[in-house]
Tab-separated table of C-alpha atoms in Angstrom:
chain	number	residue	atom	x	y	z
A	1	UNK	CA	9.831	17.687	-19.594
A	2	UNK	CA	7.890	14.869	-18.562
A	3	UNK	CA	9.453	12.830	-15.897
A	4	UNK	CA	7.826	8.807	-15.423
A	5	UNK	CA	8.193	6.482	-12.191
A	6	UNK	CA	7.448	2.964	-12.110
A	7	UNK	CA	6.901	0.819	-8.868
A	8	UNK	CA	7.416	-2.227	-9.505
A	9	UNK	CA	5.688	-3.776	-6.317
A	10	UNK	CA	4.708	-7.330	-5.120
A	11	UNK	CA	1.265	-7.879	-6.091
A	12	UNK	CA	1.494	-4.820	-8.819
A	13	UNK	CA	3.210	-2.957	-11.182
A	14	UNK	CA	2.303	1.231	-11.331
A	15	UNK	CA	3.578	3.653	-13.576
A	16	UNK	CA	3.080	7.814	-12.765
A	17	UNK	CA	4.318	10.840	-15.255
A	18	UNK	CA	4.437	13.859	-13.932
A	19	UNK	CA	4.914	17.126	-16.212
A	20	UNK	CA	4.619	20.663	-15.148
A	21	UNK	CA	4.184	19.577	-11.504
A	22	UNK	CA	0.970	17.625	-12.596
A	23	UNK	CA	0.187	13.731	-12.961
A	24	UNK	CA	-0.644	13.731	-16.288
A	25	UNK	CA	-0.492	9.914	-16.637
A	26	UNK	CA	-1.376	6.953	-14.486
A	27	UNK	CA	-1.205	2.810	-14.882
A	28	UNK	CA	-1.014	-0.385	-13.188
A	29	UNK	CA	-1.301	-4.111	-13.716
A	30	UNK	CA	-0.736	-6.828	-12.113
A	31	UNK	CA	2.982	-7.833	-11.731
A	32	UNK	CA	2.418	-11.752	-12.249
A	33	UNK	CA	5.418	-13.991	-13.232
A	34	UNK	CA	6.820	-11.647	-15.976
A	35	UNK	CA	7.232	-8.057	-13.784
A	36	UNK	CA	10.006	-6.548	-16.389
A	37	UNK	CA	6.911	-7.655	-19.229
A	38	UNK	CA	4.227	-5.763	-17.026
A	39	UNK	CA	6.655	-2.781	-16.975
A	40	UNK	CA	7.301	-2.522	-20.887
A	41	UNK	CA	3.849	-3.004	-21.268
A	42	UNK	CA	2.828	-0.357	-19.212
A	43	UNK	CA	5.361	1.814	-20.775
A	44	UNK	CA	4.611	1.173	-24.264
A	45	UNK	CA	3.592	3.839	-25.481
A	46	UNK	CA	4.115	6.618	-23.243
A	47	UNK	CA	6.079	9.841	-23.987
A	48	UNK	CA	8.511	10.598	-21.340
A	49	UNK	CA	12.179	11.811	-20.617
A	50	UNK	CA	13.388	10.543	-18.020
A	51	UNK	CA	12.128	7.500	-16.241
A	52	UNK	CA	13.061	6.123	-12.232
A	53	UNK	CA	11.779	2.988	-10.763
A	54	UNK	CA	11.244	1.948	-7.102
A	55	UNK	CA	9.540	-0.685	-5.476
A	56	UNK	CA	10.681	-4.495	-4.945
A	57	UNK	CA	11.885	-5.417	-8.602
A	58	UNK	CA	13.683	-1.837	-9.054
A	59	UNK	CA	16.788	-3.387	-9.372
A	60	UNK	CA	15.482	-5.720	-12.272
A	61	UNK	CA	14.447	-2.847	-14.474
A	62	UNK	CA	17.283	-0.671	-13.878
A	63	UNK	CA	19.473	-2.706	-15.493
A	64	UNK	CA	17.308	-2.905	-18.965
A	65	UNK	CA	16.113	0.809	-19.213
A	66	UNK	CA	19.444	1.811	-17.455
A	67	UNK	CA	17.913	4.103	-14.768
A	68	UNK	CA	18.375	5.281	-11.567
A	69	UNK	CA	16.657	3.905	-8.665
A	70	UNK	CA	14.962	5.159	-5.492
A	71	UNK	CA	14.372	2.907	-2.280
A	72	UNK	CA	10.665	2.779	-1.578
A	73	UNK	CA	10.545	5.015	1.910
A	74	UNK	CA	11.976	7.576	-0.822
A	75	UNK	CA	9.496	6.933	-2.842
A	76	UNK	CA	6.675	7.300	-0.310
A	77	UNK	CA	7.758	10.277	1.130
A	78	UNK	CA	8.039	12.201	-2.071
A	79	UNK	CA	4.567	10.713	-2.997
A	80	UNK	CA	2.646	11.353	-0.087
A	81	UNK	CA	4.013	14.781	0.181
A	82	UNK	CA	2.541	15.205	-3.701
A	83	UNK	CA	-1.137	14.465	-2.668
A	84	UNK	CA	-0.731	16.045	0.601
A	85	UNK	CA	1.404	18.960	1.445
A	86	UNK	CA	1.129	18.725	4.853
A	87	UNK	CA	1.400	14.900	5.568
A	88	UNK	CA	3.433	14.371	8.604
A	89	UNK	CA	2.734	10.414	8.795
A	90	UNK	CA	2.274	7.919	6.240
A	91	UNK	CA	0.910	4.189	6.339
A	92	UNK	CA	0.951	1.895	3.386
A	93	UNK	CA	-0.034	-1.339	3.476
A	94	UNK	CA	0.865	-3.008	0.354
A	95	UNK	CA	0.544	-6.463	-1.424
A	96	UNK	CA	3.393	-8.230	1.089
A	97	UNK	CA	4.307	-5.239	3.389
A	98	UNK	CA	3.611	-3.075	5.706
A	99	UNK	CA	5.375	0.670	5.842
A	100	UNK	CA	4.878	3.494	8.513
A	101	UNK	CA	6.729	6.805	8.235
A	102	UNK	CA	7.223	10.129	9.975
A	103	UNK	CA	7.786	13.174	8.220
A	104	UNK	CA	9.249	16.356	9.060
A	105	UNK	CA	7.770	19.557	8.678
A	106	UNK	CA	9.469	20.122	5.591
A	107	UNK	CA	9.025	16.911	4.299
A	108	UNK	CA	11.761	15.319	5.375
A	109	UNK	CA	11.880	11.599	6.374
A	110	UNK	CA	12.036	11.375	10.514
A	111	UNK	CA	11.832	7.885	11.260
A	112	UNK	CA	10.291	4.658	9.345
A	113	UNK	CA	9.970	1.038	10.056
A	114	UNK	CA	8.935	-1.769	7.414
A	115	UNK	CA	6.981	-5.378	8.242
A	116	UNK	CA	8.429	-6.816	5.147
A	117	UNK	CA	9.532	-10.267	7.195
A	118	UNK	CA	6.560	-12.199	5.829
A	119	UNK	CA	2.762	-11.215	4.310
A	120	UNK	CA	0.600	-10.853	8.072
A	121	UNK	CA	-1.611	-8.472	8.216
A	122	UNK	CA	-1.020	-7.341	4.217
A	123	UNK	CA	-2.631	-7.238	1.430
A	124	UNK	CA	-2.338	-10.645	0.146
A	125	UNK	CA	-3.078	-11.909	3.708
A	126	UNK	CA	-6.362	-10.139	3.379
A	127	UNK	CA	-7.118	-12.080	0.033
A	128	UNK	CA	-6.123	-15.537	1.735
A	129	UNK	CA	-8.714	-14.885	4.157
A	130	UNK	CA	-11.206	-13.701	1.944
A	131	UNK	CA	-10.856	-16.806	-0.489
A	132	UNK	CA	-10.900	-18.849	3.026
A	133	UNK	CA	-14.555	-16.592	3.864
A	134	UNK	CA	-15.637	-16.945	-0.047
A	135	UNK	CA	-15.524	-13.719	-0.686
A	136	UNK	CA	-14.262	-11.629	-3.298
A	137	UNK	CA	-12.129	-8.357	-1.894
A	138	UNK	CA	-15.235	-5.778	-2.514
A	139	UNK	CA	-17.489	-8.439	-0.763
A	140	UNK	CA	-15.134	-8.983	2.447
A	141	UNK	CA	-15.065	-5.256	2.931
A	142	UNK	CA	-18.859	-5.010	2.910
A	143	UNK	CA	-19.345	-7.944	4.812
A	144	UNK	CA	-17.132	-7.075	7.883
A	145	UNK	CA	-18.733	-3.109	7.764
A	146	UNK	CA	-22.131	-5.363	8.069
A	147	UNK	CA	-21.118	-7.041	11.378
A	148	UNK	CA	-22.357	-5.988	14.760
A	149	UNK	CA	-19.260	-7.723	16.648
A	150	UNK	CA	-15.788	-9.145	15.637
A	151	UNK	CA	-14.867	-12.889	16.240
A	152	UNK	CA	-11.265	-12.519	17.594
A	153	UNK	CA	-8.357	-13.496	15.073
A	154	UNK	CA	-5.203	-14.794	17.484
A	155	UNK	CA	-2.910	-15.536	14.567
A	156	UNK	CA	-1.251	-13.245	11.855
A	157	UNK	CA	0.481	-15.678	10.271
A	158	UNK	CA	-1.319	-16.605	7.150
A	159	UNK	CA	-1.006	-20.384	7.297
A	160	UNK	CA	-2.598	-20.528	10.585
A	161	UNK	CA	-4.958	-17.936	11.037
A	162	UNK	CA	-6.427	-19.538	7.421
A	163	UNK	CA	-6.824	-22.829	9.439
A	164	UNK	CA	-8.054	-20.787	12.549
A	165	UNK	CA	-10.647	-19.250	10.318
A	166	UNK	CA	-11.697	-22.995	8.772
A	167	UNK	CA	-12.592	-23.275	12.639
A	168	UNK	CA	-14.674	-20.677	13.318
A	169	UNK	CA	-16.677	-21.321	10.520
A	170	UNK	CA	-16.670	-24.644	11.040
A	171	UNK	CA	-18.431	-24.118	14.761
A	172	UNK	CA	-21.120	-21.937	13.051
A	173	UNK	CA	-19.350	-18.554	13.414
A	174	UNK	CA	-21.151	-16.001	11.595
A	175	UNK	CA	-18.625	-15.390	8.392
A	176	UNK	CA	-19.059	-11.622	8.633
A	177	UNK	CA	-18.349	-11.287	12.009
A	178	UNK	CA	-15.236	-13.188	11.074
A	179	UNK	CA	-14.442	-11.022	8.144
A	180	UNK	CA	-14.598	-8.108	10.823
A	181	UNK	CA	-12.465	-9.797	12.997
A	182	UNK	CA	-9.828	-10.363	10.593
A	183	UNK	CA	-9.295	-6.762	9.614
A	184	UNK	CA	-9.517	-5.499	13.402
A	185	UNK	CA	-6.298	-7.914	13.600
A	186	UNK	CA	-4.867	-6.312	10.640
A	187	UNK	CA	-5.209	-2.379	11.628
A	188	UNK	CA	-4.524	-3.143	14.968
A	189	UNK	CA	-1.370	-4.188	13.983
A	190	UNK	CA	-0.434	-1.672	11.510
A	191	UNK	CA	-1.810	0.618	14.032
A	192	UNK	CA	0.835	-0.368	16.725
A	193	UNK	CA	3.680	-0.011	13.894
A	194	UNK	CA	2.737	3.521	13.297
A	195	UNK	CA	2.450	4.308	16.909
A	196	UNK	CA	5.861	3.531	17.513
A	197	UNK	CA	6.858	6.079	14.450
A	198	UNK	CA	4.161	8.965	14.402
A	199	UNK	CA	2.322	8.826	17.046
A	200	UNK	CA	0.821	11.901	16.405
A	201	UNK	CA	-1.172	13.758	13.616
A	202	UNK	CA	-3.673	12.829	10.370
A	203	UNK	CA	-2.314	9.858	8.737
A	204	UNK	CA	-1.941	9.436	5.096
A	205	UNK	CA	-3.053	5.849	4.322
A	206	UNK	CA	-2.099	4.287	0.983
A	207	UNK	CA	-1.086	1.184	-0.740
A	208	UNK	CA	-3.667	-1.570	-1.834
A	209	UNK	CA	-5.241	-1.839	1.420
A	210	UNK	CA	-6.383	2.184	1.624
A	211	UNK	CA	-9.188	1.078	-1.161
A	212	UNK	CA	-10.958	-0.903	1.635
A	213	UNK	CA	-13.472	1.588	3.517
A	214	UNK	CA	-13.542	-1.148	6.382
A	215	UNK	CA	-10.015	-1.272	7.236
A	216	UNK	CA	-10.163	3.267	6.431
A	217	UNK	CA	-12.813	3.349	9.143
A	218	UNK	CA	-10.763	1.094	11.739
A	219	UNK	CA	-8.073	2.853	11.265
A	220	UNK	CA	-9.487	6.317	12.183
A	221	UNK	CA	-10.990	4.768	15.118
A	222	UNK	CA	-8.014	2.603	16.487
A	223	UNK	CA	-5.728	5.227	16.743
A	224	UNK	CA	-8.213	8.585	17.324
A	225	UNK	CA	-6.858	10.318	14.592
A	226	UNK	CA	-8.174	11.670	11.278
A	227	UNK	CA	-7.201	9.410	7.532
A	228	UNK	CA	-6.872	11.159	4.268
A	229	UNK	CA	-6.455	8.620	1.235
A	230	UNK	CA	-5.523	10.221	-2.069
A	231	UNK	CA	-7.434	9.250	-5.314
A	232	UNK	CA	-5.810	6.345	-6.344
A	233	UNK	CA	-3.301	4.725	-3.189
A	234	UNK	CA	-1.731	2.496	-5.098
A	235	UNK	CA	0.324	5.245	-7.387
A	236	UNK	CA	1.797	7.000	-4.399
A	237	UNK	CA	5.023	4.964	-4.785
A	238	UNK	CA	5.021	5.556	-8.612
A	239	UNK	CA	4.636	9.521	-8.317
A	240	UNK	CA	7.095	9.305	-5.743
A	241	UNK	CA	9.635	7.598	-8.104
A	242	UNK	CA	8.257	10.285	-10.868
A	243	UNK	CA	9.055	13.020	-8.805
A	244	UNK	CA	12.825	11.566	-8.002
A	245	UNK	CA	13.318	11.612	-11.807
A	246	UNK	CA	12.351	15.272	-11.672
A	247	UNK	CA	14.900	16.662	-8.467
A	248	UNK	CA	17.620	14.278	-10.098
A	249	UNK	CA	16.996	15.213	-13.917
């Protein structure tokens, strides 16, 4: 039996299939104006027997492949716990939210809380700011692991800390010490959301965001504690939703 799960997120689609306890399949594309497209396209193809989707637009698909549904925390807890057995805390930062979770020892889901009121300090806030700094993603990484000191970002709300970053440059701030500054404001505030649900333990970082080794290294350092980030962050949801299929086929 192969069981598939498709998150269809935000800022991207994913698709996982999972057979004999393995991921034997992964895909994603961006989810554009056409999400229920990006899923059947993504899908094409594929050989699977049963198929659950998660994520924002779960609800759209459901009704055209008529199948079941998982919330995303679900989805994330049965992900994370795929990659890492003994993942007690999860943080995902994703294309326009931010999750943290705490997990039982078994696996069971503790406690969560969700940014999901606007995009600060998510993924698409980080590419505002690096359009803003004229830099592509890879490039405002590398350019804020460069700096030697952070200018300080006081806004998290896109539309003005764009216009505060317009400033800084504007007075001859160094751009990478900007870039630096911008995803010290970011952790630091995903930081304090996970504090507040696992305070304690290694902390299983995925979503978009987990690709960038700047925001990975502020992370460890903000809250003292040690990061592991699976192969591919992005599918976590998507084997998540894969592995639903599986306990509910």
């Amino acid at each position: 039996m192969r069981y598939a799960g498709i998150d269809i997120g935000s800022r991207t689609v994913k698709l996982a299939v999972i057979e004999d306890g393995r991921l034997v399949l992964s895909r994603k594309s961006v989810t554009s104006h056409n999400p229920l497209g990006i899923a059947h396209e993504l899908l094409e193809g594929v050989d699977y027997d049963r198929v659950t989707a998660t994520g924002y637009g779960r609800h759209l698909i459901k009704g055209h492949l008529n199948c079941p549904v998982v919330s995303e925390i679900t989805a994330f807890v049965r992900g994370s716990r795929f990659f890492s057995e003994d993942c007690e805390s999860v943080l995902d930062i994703g294309g326009q939210d931010t999750k943290a979770i705490s997990l039982g020892k078994e696996g069971n889901l503790c406690k969560f809380e969700m940014n999901d009121r606007c995009a600060a300090g998510t993924g698409r806030f980080l590419e505002v700011m690096a359009t803003v700094l004229g830099f592509t993603l890879e490039e405002f990484s590398a350019a804020a692991l460069s700096a030697k000191r952070a200018e300080k970002i006081n806004s998290m709300c896109t539309v003005f800390a764009e216009s505060e970053v317009v400033s800084l440059v504007t007075q001859g701030a160094d751009r990478n010490e900007v870039a630096l500054g911008i995803h010290k404001a970011i952790i630091s505030r995903a930081a304090g959301l996970l504090k507040r649900v696992a305070p304690e333990g290694r902390i299983f970082f995925a979503g978009g965001v987990a690709l960038n080794n700047c925001a990975r290294n502020l992370l460890e350092n903000e809250t003292g504690r040690p990061v592991f980030v699976p192969p591919d962050p992005q599918i976590v949801g998507a084997v998540g939703a894969a592995l639903s299929a599986l306990e509910n086929g």
